Amino acid sequence: MNKMMKNLPNHTNSQIQLEKFKILPKFVGIWEGEWTRLDPYGNEIERFTSVLNQKIVENQWVQTNQNKYPDGKIVNISFFGKAVGDGKVIFESPDYPYCNFHMLVEEYSENVIIISVSEKTAGFPLAIETINLINNHQRIRTLQQFQLPDGKFSGFMIVVEHKIIH
């Protein structure tokens, strides 16, 4: 078992099977997308591509993101998750700055999940992400981001992804 998974909160529920969720099993595979970061006024700040490998292993969500920037920089990020309720998963990451975040993933319908991201210690909101599964091969993500410690809106991201491997 992965070291990170051993460190997930004790309130996980091993009786709830991720494979039986409505949406997350449809995310399993490799996705590629274009990420566009915008300031609070909609002006583009940066753009990069990302390849996400998402799978369920022993009832645990395992995800790696490889972000590729125009200057050639590559950033790898890992996320791990366990079910904490019907349609709810807690994600954690060993990678900075995500290791300081609490990420709650909730399924809202047959095609929409919402991820609430907060600062782990004080609970300040950092982001709200909506992922809309358009079909089994395409999804749209939007993120609203907030600053610490006042919660002021700091910008948003738009992500268009398609599945490249099932």
CSV table of N, CA and C in Angstrom, one decimal:
chain,number,residue,atom,x,y,z
A,1,MET,N,0.8,-1.2,0.0
A,1,MET,CA,0.0,0.0,0.0
A,1,MET,C,0.9,1.2,0.0
A,2,ASN,N,0.5,2.2,-0.7
A,2,ASN,CA,1.2,3.5,-0.8
A,2,ASN,C,1.3,4.2,0.6
A,3,LYS,N,2.4,4.8,0.9
A,3,LYS,CA,2.6,5.5,2.1
A,3,LYS,C,1.6,6.6,2.3
A,4,MET,N,1.2,7.3,1.3
A,4,MET,CA,0.3,8.4,1.4
A,4,MET,C,-1.1,7.8,1.8
A,5,MET,N,-1.5,6.7,1.3
A,5,MET,CA,-2.8,6.1,1.6
A,5,MET,C,-2.9,5.8,3.0
A,6,LYS,N,-1.8,5.3,3.6
A,6,LYS,CA,-1.8,5.0,5.1
A,6,LYS,C,-2.1,6.2,5.9
A,7,ASN,N,-1.7,7.4,5.4
A,7,ASN,CA,-1.9,8.6,6.2
A,7,ASN,C,-3.2,9.3,6.0
A,8,LEU,N,-4.1,8.8,5.2
A,8,LEU,CA,-5.4,9.4,5.0
A,8,LEU,C,-6.2,9.4,6.3
A,9,PRO,N,-7.1,10.4,6.4
A,9,PRO,CA,-7.9,10.5,7.7
A,9,PRO,C,-8.5,9.2,8.1
A,10,ASN,N,-8.7,8.9,9.3
A,10,ASN,CA,-9.3,7.7,9.9
A,10,ASN,C,-10.8,7.6,9.6
A,11,HIS,N,-11.4,8.7,9.1
A,11,HIS,CA,-12.9,8.7,8.9
A,11,HIS,C,-13.2,8.2,7.5
A,12,THR,N,-12.3,7.5,6.9
A,12,THR,CA,-12.6,6.9,5.6
A,12,THR,C,-13.5,5.7,5.8
A,13,ASN,N,-14.3,5.3,4.8
A,13,ASN,CA,-15.3,4.2,4.9
A,13,ASN,C,-14.9,3.2,3.9
A,14,SER,N,-14.3,2.1,4.4
A,14,SER,CA,-13.9,1.0,3.5
A,14,SER,C,-15.1,0.2,2.9
A,15,GLN,N,-16.3,0.4,3.5
A,15,GLN,CA,-17.4,-0.3,3.0
A,15,GLN,C,-17.9,0.3,1.7
A,16,ILE,N,-17.7,1.5,1.4
A,16,ILE,CA,-18.1,2.2,0.2
A,16,ILE,C,-17.1,1.9,-0.9
A,17,GLN,N,-17.6,1.4,-2.0
A,17,GLN,CA,-16.7,1.0,-3.1
A,17,GLN,C,-16.7,2.1,-4.2
A,18,LEU,N,-15.5,2.6,-4.5
A,18,LEU,CA,-15.4,3.6,-5.5
A,18,LEU,C,-15.9,3.2,-6.9
A,19,GLU,N,-15.7,1.9,-7.2
A,19,GLU,CA,-16.2,1.3,-8.4
A,19,GLU,C,-17.7,1.5,-8.6
A,20,LYS,N,-18.4,1.6,-7.5
A,20,LYS,CA,-19.9,1.8,-7.6
A,20,LYS,C,-20.4,3.2,-7.6
A,21,PHE,N,-19.4,4.2,-7.6
A,21,PHE,CA,-19.8,5.6,-7.7
A,21,PHE,C,-20.4,5.8,-9.1
A,22,LYS,N,-21.2,6.9,-9.2
A,22,LYS,CA,-21.8,7.2,-10.5
A,22,LYS,C,-20.9,7.8,-11.5
A,23,ILE,N,-19.9,8.6,-11.1
A,23,ILE,CA,-19.1,9.4,-12.0
A,23,ILE,C,-17.6,9.0,-12.0
A,24,LEU,N,-17.0,8.9,-10.8
A,24,LEU,CA,-15.6,8.7,-10.7
A,24,LEU,C,-15.1,7.5,-11.6
A,25,PRO,N,-15.8,6.3,-11.6
A,25,PRO,CA,-15.3,5.2,-12.4
A,25,PRO,C,-15.3,5.6,-13.9
A,26,LYS,N,-16.1,6.6,-14.3
A,26,LYS,CA,-16.0,7.0,-15.7
A,26,LYS,C,-14.8,7.8,-16.0
A,27,PHE,N,-14.1,8.3,-14.9
A,27,PHE,CA,-12.9,9.1,-15.1
A,27,PHE,C,-11.7,8.3,-15.2
A,28,VAL,N,-11.8,7.0,-14.9
A,28,VAL,CA,-10.6,6.1,-15.0
A,28,VAL,C,-10.1,6.1,-16.4
A,29,GLY,N,-8.8,6.3,-16.5
A,29,GLY,CA,-8.1,6.3,-17.8
A,29,GLY,C,-7.1,7.4,-17.9
A,30,ILE,N,-6.7,7.7,-19.1
A,30,ILE,CA,-5.7,8.8,-19.2
A,30,ILE,C,-6.4,9.9,-20.0
A,31,TRP,N,-6.3,11.1,-19.4
A,31,TRP,CA,-7.0,12.3,-20.0
A,31,TRP,C,-5.9,13.3,-20.3
A,32,GLU,N,-6.2,14.1,-21.4
A,32,GLU,CA,-5.3,15.1,-21.8
A,32,GLU,C,-6.1,16.4,-22.0
A,33,GLY,N,-5.5,17.5,-21.5
A,33,GLY,CA,-6.3,18.7,-21.6
A,33,GLY,C,-5.5,20.0,-21.6
A,34,GLU,N,-6.1,21.1,-22.0
A,34,GLU,CA,-5.5,22.4,-22.0
A,34,GLU,C,-6.1,23.2,-20.9
A,35,TRP,N,-5.2,23.7,-20.0
A,35,TRP,CA,-5.6,24.5,-18.9
A,35,TRP,C,-5.3,26.0,-19.1
A,36,THR,N,-6.3,26.8,-18.9
A,36,THR,CA,-6.1,28.2,-19.1
A,36,THR,C,-6.4,28.9,-17.7
A,37,ARG,N,-5.4,29.6,-17.2
A,37,ARG,CA,-5.5,30.4,-15.9
A,37,ARG,C,-5.8,31.8,-16.3
A,38,LEU,N,-6.8,32.4,-15.6
A,38,LEU,CA,-7.3,33.7,-15.9
A,38,LEU,C,-7.3,34.5,-14.6
A,39,ASP,N,-7.0,35.8,-14.7
A,39,ASP,CA,-7.1,36.7,-13.5
A,39,ASP,C,-8.5,37.0,-13.2
A,40,PRO,N,-8.8,37.7,-12.1
A,40,PRO,CA,-10.2,38.0,-11.8
A,40,PRO,C,-11.1,38.7,-12.9
A,41,TYR,N,-10.4,39.3,-13.8
A,41,TYR,CA,-11.1,40.1,-14.9
A,41,TYR,C,-11.2,39.3,-16.2
A,42,GLY,N,-10.7,38.0,-16.2
A,42,GLY,CA,-10.8,37.2,-17.4
A,42,GLY,C,-9.6,37.3,-18.3
A,43,ASN,N,-8.5,38.0,-17.9
A,43,ASN,CA,-7.3,38.1,-18.7
A,43,ASN,C,-6.5,36.8,-18.5
A,44,GLU,N,-6.0,36.3,-19.6
A,44,GLU,CA,-5.1,35.1,-19.5
A,44,GLU,C,-3.8,35.4,-18.8
A,45,ILE,N,-3.5,34.5,-17.8
A,45,ILE,CA,-2.2,34.6,-17.1
A,45,ILE,C,-1.3,33.6,-17.6
A,46,GLU,N,-1.8,32.3,-17.8
A,46,GLU,CA,-0.9,31.3,-18.3
A,46,GLU,C,-1.8,30.2,-18.9
A,47,ARG,N,-1.1,29.4,-19.7
A,47,ARG,CA,-1.7,28.2,-20.4
A,47,ARG,C,-0.7,27.1,-20.4
A,48,PHE,N,-1.2,25.9,-20.1
A,48,PHE,CA,-0.4,24.7,-20.2
A,48,PHE,C,-1.2,23.5,-20.5
A,49,THR,N,-0.6,22.4,-20.8
A,49,THR,CA,-1.3,21.1,-21.1
A,49,THR,C,-1.0,20.2,-19.9
A,50,SER,N,-1.9,19.3,-19.7
A,50,SER,CA,-1.7,18.3,-18.6
A,50,SER,C,-2.2,17.0,-19.1
A,51,VAL,N,-1.5,15.9,-18.7
A,51,VAL,CA,-2.0,14.6,-18.9
A,51,VAL,C,-2.2,14.0,-17.5
A,52,LEU,N,-3.5,13.5,-17.3
A,52,LEU,CA,-3.9,12.9,-16.0
A,52,LEU,C,-4.1,11.4,-16.2
A,53,ASN,N,-3.4,10.7,-15.3
A,53,ASN,CA,-3.6,9.2,-15.3
A,53,ASN,C,-4.5,9.0,-14.0
A,54,GLN,N,-5.7,8.5,-14.2
A,54,GLN,CA,-6.6,8.3,-13.1
A,54,GLN,C,-7.1,6.9,-13.0
A,55,LYS,N,-6.9,6.3,-11.8
A,55,LYS,CA,-7.3,4.9,-11.7
A,55,LYS,C,-7.8,4.6,-10.3
A,56,ILE,N,-8.5,3.5,-10.1
A,56,ILE,CA,-8.9,3.0,-8.8
A,56,ILE,C,-8.1,1.7,-8.5
A,57,VAL,N,-7.4,1.7,-7.4
A,57,VAL,CA,-6.5,0.6,-7.0
A,57,VAL,C,-6.9,0.2,-5.6
A,58,GLU,N,-7.4,-1.0,-5.4
A,58,GLU,CA,-7.8,-1.5,-4.1
A,58,GLU,C,-8.7,-0.5,-3.4
A,59,ASN,N,-9.7,0.0,-4.1
A,59,ASN,CA,-10.7,0.9,-3.6
A,59,ASN,C,-10.1,2.2,-3.2
A,60,GLN,N,-9.0,2.6,-3.8
A,60,GLN,CA,-8.4,3.9,-3.5
A,60,GLN,C,-8.2,4.6,-4.9
A,61,TRP,N,-8.5,5.9,-4.9
A,61,TRP,CA,-8.3,6.8,-6.1
A,61,TRP,C,-6.8,7.1,-6.2
A,62,VAL,N,-6.2,6.8,-7.3
A,62,VAL,CA,-4.8,7.1,-7.5
A,62,VAL,C,-4.7,7.9,-8.8
A,63,GLN,N,-4.1,9.1,-8.7
A,63,GLN,CA,-4.1,10.1,-9.8
A,63,GLN,C,-2.7,10.7,-9.9
A,64,THR,N,-2.2,10.8,-11.1
A,64,THR,CA,-0.9,11.5,-11.4
A,64,THR,C,-1.2,12.6,-12.5
A,65,ASN,N,-0.8,13.8,-12.2
A,65,ASN,CA,-0.9,14.8,-13.2
A,65,ASN,C,0.5,15.2,-13.7
A,66,GLN,N,0.7,15.3,-15.0
A,66,GLN,CA,1.9,15.8,-15.6
A,66,GLN,C,1.6,17.1,-16.3
A,67,ASN,N,2.0,18.2,-15.8
A,67,ASN,CA,1.7,19.5,-16.4
A,67,ASN,C,2.9,19.9,-17.2
A,68,LYS,N,2.7,20.3,-18.5
A,68,LYS,CA,3.7,20.7,-19.4
A,68,LYS,C,3.5,22.2,-19.8
A,69,TYR,N,4.5,23.0,-19.5
A,69,TYR,CA,4.4,24.4,-19.7
A,69,TYR,C,5.1,24.8,-21.0
A,70,PRO,N,4.8,25.9,-21.6
A,70,PRO,CA,5.4,26.4,-22.9
A,70,PRO,C,6.9,26.5,-22.8
A,71,ASP,N,7.4,26.9,-21.6
A,71,ASP,CA,8.9,27.1,-21.5
A,71,ASP,C,9.6,25.7,-21.4
A,72,GLY,N,8.9,24.6,-21.4
A,72,GLY,CA,9.5,23.3,-21.3
A,72,GLY,C,9.5,22.7,-19.9
A,73,LYS,N,9.1,23.5,-18.9
A,73,LYS,CA,9.0,23.0,-17.6
A,73,LYS,C,7.9,21.9,-17.4
A,74,ILE,N,8.2,20.9,-16.7
A,74,ILE,CA,7.2,19.8,-16.4
A,74,ILE,C,7.1,19.6,-14.9
A,75,VAL,N,5.8,19.6,-14.5
A,75,VAL,CA,5.5,19.4,-13.0
A,75,VAL,C,4.6,18.2,-12.9
A,76,ASN,N,5.1,17.3,-12.0
A,76,ASN,CA,4.3,16.1,-11.7
A,76,ASN,C,3.6,16.2,-10.3
A,77,ILE,N,2.4,15.9,-10.2
A,77,ILE,CA,1.6,16.0,-9.0
A,77,ILE,C,0.8,14.7,-8.8
A,78,SER,N,0.8,14.2,-7.6
A,78,SER,CA,0.1,12.9,-7.3
A,78,SER,C,-1.0,13.2,-6.3
A,79,PHE,N,-2.2,12.6,-6.5
A,79,PHE,CA,-3.3,12.7,-5.6
A,79,PHE,C,-3.8,11.3,-5.3
A,80,PHE,N,-4.3,11.1,-4.0
A,80,PHE,CA,-4.8,9.8,-3.6
A,80,PHE,C,-6.1,10.1,-2.9
A,81,GLY,N,-7.1,9.2,-3.0
A,81,GLY,CA,-8.3,9.4,-2.3
A,81,GLY,C,-9.0,8.2,-1.8
A,82,LYS,N,-9.8,8.4,-0.8
A,82,LYS,CA,-10.6,7.3,-0.2
A,82,LYS,C,-12.0,7.8,0.0
A,83,ALA,N,-13.0,6.9,-0.2
A,83,ALA,CA,-14.4,7.2,0.0
A,83,ALA,C,-14.6,7.6,1.5
A,84,VAL,N,-15.4,8.6,1.7
A,84,VAL,CA,-15.8,9.0,3.1
A,84,VAL,C,-17.3,9.0,3.2
A,85,GLY,N,-18.0,8.7,2.2
A,85,GLY,CA,-19.5,8.7,2.2
A,85,GLY,C,-20.0,8.4,0.8
A,86,ASP,N,-21.3,8.2,0.7
A,86,ASP,CA,-21.8,7.9,-0.7
A,86,ASP,C,-21.6,9.1,-1.6
A,87,GLY,N,-20.8,8.9,-2.7
A,87,GLY,CA,-20.5,9.9,-3.6
A,87,GLY,C,-19.5,10.9,-3.1
A,88,LYS,N,-18.8,10.6,-2.0
A,88,LYS,CA,-17.9,11.6,-1.5
A,88,LYS,C,-16.5,10.9,-1.3
A,89,VAL,N,-15.5,11.7,-1.7
A,89,VAL,CA,-14.1,11.2,-1.6
A,89,VAL,C,-13.2,12.3,-1.0
A,90,ILE,N,-12.3,12.0,-0.1
A,90,ILE,CA,-11.3,12.9,0.3
A,90,ILE,C,-10.0,12.6,-0.5
A,91,PHE,N,-9.5,13.7,-1.1
A,91,PHE,CA,-8.2,13.6,-1.9
A,91,PHE,C,-7.1,14.2,-1.0
A,92,GLU,N,-6.0,13.7,-1.1
A,92,GLU,CA,-4.8,14.2,-0.5
A,92,GLU,C,-3.6,14.1,-1.4
A,93,SER,N,-2.6,14.9,-1.2
A,93,SER,CA,-1.4,14.8,-2.0
A,93,SER,C,-0.1,15.0,-1.2
A,94,PRO,N,0.9,14.2,-1.5
A,94,PRO,CA,2.2,14.4,-0.8
A,94,PRO,C,3.0,15.6,-1.4
A,95,ASP,N,2.5,16.2,-2.5
A,95,ASP,CA,3.2,17.2,-3.2
A,95,ASP,C,2.9,18.6,-2.8
A,96,TYR,N,3.9,19.5,-2.7
A,96,TYR,CA,3.7,20.9,-2.3
A,96,TYR,C,3.1,21.6,-3.5
A,97,PRO,N,2.1,22.6,-3.3
A,97,PRO,CA,1.5,23.0,-2.1
A,97,PRO,C,0.3,22.2,-1.7
A,98,TYR,N,-0.1,21.2,-2.5
A,98,TYR,CA,-1.3,20.4,-2.4
A,98,TYR,C,-1.3,19.6,-1.0
A,99,CYS,N,-0.1,19.3,-0.5
A,99,CYS,CA,0.0,18.6,0.8
A,99,CYS,C,-0.7,19.4,1.9
A,100,ASN,N,-0.9,20.7,1.7
A,100,ASN,CA,-1.5,21.6,2.7
A,100,ASN,C,-3.0,21.8,2.4
A,101,PHE,N,-3.5,21.1,1.5
A,101,PHE,CA,-4.9,21.3,1.1
A,101,PHE,C,-5.8,20.1,1.6
A,102,HIS,N,-7.0,20.4,1.9
A,102,HIS,CA,-8.1,19.4,2.2
A,102,HIS,C,-9.0,19.5,0.9
A,103,MET,N,-9.2,18.4,0.2
A,103,MET,CA,-9.9,18.3,-1.0
A,103,MET,C,-11.1,17.3,-0.9
A,104,LEU,N,-12.3,17.8,-0.9
A,104,LEU,CA,-13.5,17.0,-0.8
A,104,LEU,C,-14.1,16.9,-2.2
A,105,VAL,N,-14.2,15.7,-2.7
A,105,VAL,CA,-14.9,15.5,-4.0
A,105,VAL,C,-16.3,15.0,-3.8
A,106,GLU,N,-17.3,15.6,-4.4
A,106,GLU,CA,-18.7,15.2,-4.2
A,106,GLU,C,-19.3,15.0,-5.6
A,107,GLU,N,-20.0,13.9,-5.8
A,107,GLU,CA,-20.8,13.7,-7.0
A,107,GLU,C,-22.1,14.3,-6.8
A,108,TYR,N,-22.6,15.1,-7.8
A,108,TYR,CA,-23.9,15.8,-7.7
A,108,TYR,C,-24.9,15.3,-8.6
A,109,SER,N,-24.6,14.6,-9.7
A,109,SER,CA,-25.5,14.1,-10.6
A,109,SER,C,-24.8,13.0,-11.4
A,110,GLU,N,-25.4,12.6,-12.5
A,110,GLU,CA,-24.8,11.6,-13.4
A,110,GLU,C,-23.6,12.1,-14.1
A,111,ASN,N,-23.4,13.4,-14.1
A,111,ASN,CA,-22.3,13.9,-14.9
A,111,ASN,C,-21.5,15.1,-14.3
A,112,VAL,N,-21.8,15.5,-13.0
A,112,VAL,CA,-21.2,16.6,-12.4
A,112,VAL,C,-20.6,16.2,-11.0
A,113,ILE,N,-19.3,16.6,-10.8
A,113,ILE,CA,-18.7,16.6,-9.5
A,113,ILE,C,-18.2,17.9,-9.1
A,114,ILE,N,-18.2,18.2,-7.8
A,114,ILE,CA,-17.6,19.5,-7.3
A,114,ILE,C,-16.5,19.1,-6.3
A,115,ILE,N,-15.4,19.8,-6.5
A,115,ILE,CA,-14.3,19.6,-5.5
A,115,ILE,C,-14.1,20.9,-4.7
A,116,SER,N,-14.3,20.8,-3.4
A,116,SER,CA,-14.1,21.9,-2.5
A,116,SER,C,-12.7,21.8,-2.0
A,117,VAL,N,-11.9,22.8,-2.2
A,117,VAL,CA,-10.5,22.8,-1.7
A,117,VAL,C,-10.3,23.9,-0.6
A,118,SER,N,-9.8,23.5,0.5
A,118,SER,CA,-9.5,24.4,1.6
A,118,SER,C,-8.1,24.2,2.2
A,119,GLU,N,-7.7,25.2,2.9
A,119,GLU,CA,-6.4,25.1,3.5
A,119,GLU,C,-6.6,24.2,4.7
A,120,LYS,N,-5.7,23.2,4.8
A,120,LYS,CA,-5.8,22.1,5.8
A,120,LYS,C,-5.9,22.5,7.2
A,121,THR,N,-5.1,23.4,7.7
A,121,THR,CA,-5.0,23.8,9.1
A,121,THR,C,-6.2,24.6,9.6
A,122,ALA,N,-6.4,25.8,8.9
A,122,ALA,CA,-7.4,26.7,9.3
A,122,ALA,C,-8.7,26.6,8.6
A,123,GLY,N,-8.7,25.8,7.5
A,123,GLY,CA,-10.0,25.6,6.8
A,123,GLY,C,-10.4,26.7,5.8
A,124,PHE,N,-9.5,27.7,5.5
A,124,PHE,CA,-9.9,28.8,4.6
A,124,PHE,C,-10.1,28.2,3.2
A,125,PRO,N,-11.2,28.7,2.6
A,125,PRO,CA,-11.5,28.2,1.2
A,125,PRO,C,-10.4,28.7,0.2
A,126,LEU,N,-10.0,27.8,-0.6
A,126,LEU,CA,-9.0,28.1,-1.6
A,126,LEU,C,-9.5,28.0,-3.1
A,127,ALA,N,-10.4,27.0,-3.3
A,127,ALA,CA,-10.9,26.9,-4.7
A,127,ALA,C,-12.2,26.0,-4.6
A,128,ILE,N,-13.0,26.2,-5.6
A,128,ILE,CA,-14.2,25.4,-5.9
A,128,ILE,C,-14.0,25.0,-7.4
A,129,GLU,N,-14.0,23.7,-7.6
A,129,GLU,CA,-13.9,23.2,-9.0
A,129,GLU,C,-15.1,22.3,-9.4
A,130,THR,N,-15.6,22.6,-10.5
A,130,THR,CA,-16.7,21.8,-11.1
A,130,THR,C,-16.2,21.1,-12.3
A,131,ILE,N,-16.5,19.8,-12.3
A,131,ILE,CA,-16.1,18.9,-13.5
A,131,ILE,C,-17.4,18.4,-14.1
A,132,ASN,N,-17.6,18.7,-15.4
A,132,ASN,CA,-18.8,18.3,-16.1
A,132,ASN,C,-18.4,17.3,-17.1
A,133,LEU,N,-18.8,16.0,-16.9
A,133,LEU,CA,-18.5,15.0,-17.9
A,133,LEU,C,-19.5,15.1,-19.0
A,134,ILE,N,-19.1,15.6,-20.1
A,134,ILE,CA,-19.9,15.9,-21.3
A,134,ILE,C,-20.3,14.5,-21.9
A,135,ASN,N,-19.4,13.6,-22.1
A,135,ASN,CA,-19.6,12.2,-22.5
A,135,ASN,C,-18.5,11.4,-22.0
A,136,ASN,N,-18.4,10.1,-22.3
A,136,ASN,CA,-17.3,9.3,-21.7
A,136,ASN,C,-15.9,9.6,-22.2
A,137,HIS,N,-15.8,10.6,-23.2
A,137,HIS,CA,-14.5,10.9,-23.7
A,137,HIS,C,-14.2,12.4,-23.6
A,138,GLN,N,-15.1,13.2,-23.0
A,138,GLN,CA,-14.8,14.7,-22.9
A,138,GLN,C,-15.4,15.2,-21.6
A,139,ARG,N,-14.6,16.1,-21.0
A,139,ARG,CA,-15.1,16.8,-19.8
A,139,ARG,C,-14.6,18.2,-19.8
A,140,ILE,N,-15.4,19.1,-19.1
A,140,ILE,CA,-15.0,20.5,-19.0
A,140,ILE,C,-14.9,20.8,-17.5
A,141,ARG,N,-13.8,21.5,-17.1
A,141,ARG,CA,-13.6,21.8,-15.7
A,141,ARG,C,-13.5,23.3,-15.6
A,142,THR,N,-14.1,23.9,-14.5
A,142,THR,CA,-13.9,25.3,-14.2
A,142,THR,C,-13.5,25.4,-12.7
A,143,LEU,N,-12.6,26.2,-12.4
A,143,LEU,CA,-12.1,26.4,-11.0
A,143,LEU,C,-12.2,27.9,-10.7
A,144,GLN,N,-12.8,28.2,-9.5
A,144,GLN,CA,-12.7,29.6,-9.0
A,144,GLN,C,-11.7,29.5,-7.8
A,145,GLN,N,-10.8,30.4,-7.8
A,145,GLN,CA,-9.7,30.4,-6.8
A,145,GLN,C,-9.8,31.6,-5.9
A,146,PHE,N,-9.4,31.4,-4.6
A,146,PHE,CA,-9.5,32.5,-3.6
A,146,PHE,C,-8.2,32.6,-2.9
A,147,GLN,N,-7.9,33.8,-2.4
A,147,GLN,CA,-6.6,34.1,-1.7
A,147,GLN,C,-6.8,33.9,-0.2
A,148,LEU,N,-5.6,33.6,0.4
A,148,LEU,CA,-5.5,33.5,1.9
A,148,LEU,C,-5.1,34.9,2.4
A,149,PRO,N,-5.5,35.3,3.5
A,149,PRO,CA,-6.5,34.7,4.4
A,149,PRO,C,-7.9,35.3,4.3
A,150,ASP,N,-8.0,36.3,3.4
A,150,ASP,CA,-9.3,37.0,3.3
A,150,ASP,C,-10.4,36.4,2.4
A,151,GLY,N,-10.0,35.3,1.6
A,151,GLY,CA,-11.0,34.7,0.8
A,151,GLY,C,-11.3,35.5,-0.5
A,152,LYS,N,-10.6,36.5,-0.8
A,152,LYS,CA,-10.8,37.3,-1.9
A,152,LYS,C,-10.6,36.5,-3.2
A,153,PHE,N,-11.6,36.7,-4.2
A,153,PHE,CA,-11.5,36.0,-5.5
A,153,PHE,C,-10.2,36.4,-6.2
A,154,SER,N,-9.4,35.4,-6.6
A,154,SER,CA,-8.1,35.7,-7.2
A,154,SER,C,-8.0,35.3,-8.6
A,155,GLY,N,-9.0,34.6,-9.1
A,155,GLY,CA,-9.0,34.2,-10.5
A,155,GLY,C,-9.6,32.9,-10.8
A,156,PHE,N,-9.6,32.4,-12.0
A,156,PHE,CA,-10.2,31.1,-12.3
A,156,PHE,C,-9.5,30.4,-13.4
A,157,MET,N,-9.8,29.1,-13.6
A,157,MET,CA,-9.2,28.3,-14.6
A,157,MET,C,-10.3,27.6,-15.4
A,158,ILE,N,-10.1,27.4,-16.7
A,158,ILE,CA,-10.9,26.7,-17.6
A,158,ILE,C,-10.1,25.6,-18.2
A,159,VAL,N,-10.6,24.3,-18.1
A,159,VAL,CA,-9.9,23.2,-18.6
A,159,VAL,C,-10.8,22.4,-19.5
A,160,VAL,N,-10.3,22.1,-20.7
A,160,VAL,CA,-11.1,21.2,-21.7
A,160,VAL,C,-10.2,20.0,-21.8
A,161,GLU,N,-10.8,18.8,-21.5
A,161,GLU,CA,-10.0,17.6,-21.5
A,161,GLU,C,-10.7,16.5,-22.4
A,162,HIS,N,-9.9,15.6,-22.9
A,162,HIS,CA,-10.5,14.5,-23.6
A,162,HIS,C,-9.7,13.2,-23.2
A,163,LYS,N,-10.4,12.1,-23.2
A,163,LYS,CA,-9.8,10.8,-22.8
A,163,LYS,C,-9.0,10.3,-24.0
A,164,ILE,N,-7.7,10.0,-23.7
A,164,ILE,CA,-6.9,9.4,-24.8
A,164,ILE,C,-6.6,7.9,-24.6
A,165,ILE,N,-6.8,7.4,-23.4
A,165,ILE,CA,-6.7,5.9,-23.2
A,165,ILE,C,-7.7,5.5,-22.1
A,166,HIS,N,-8.4,4.5,-22.3
A,166,HIS,CA,-9.4,4.0,-21.4
A,166,HIS,C,-8.9,3.1,-20.3
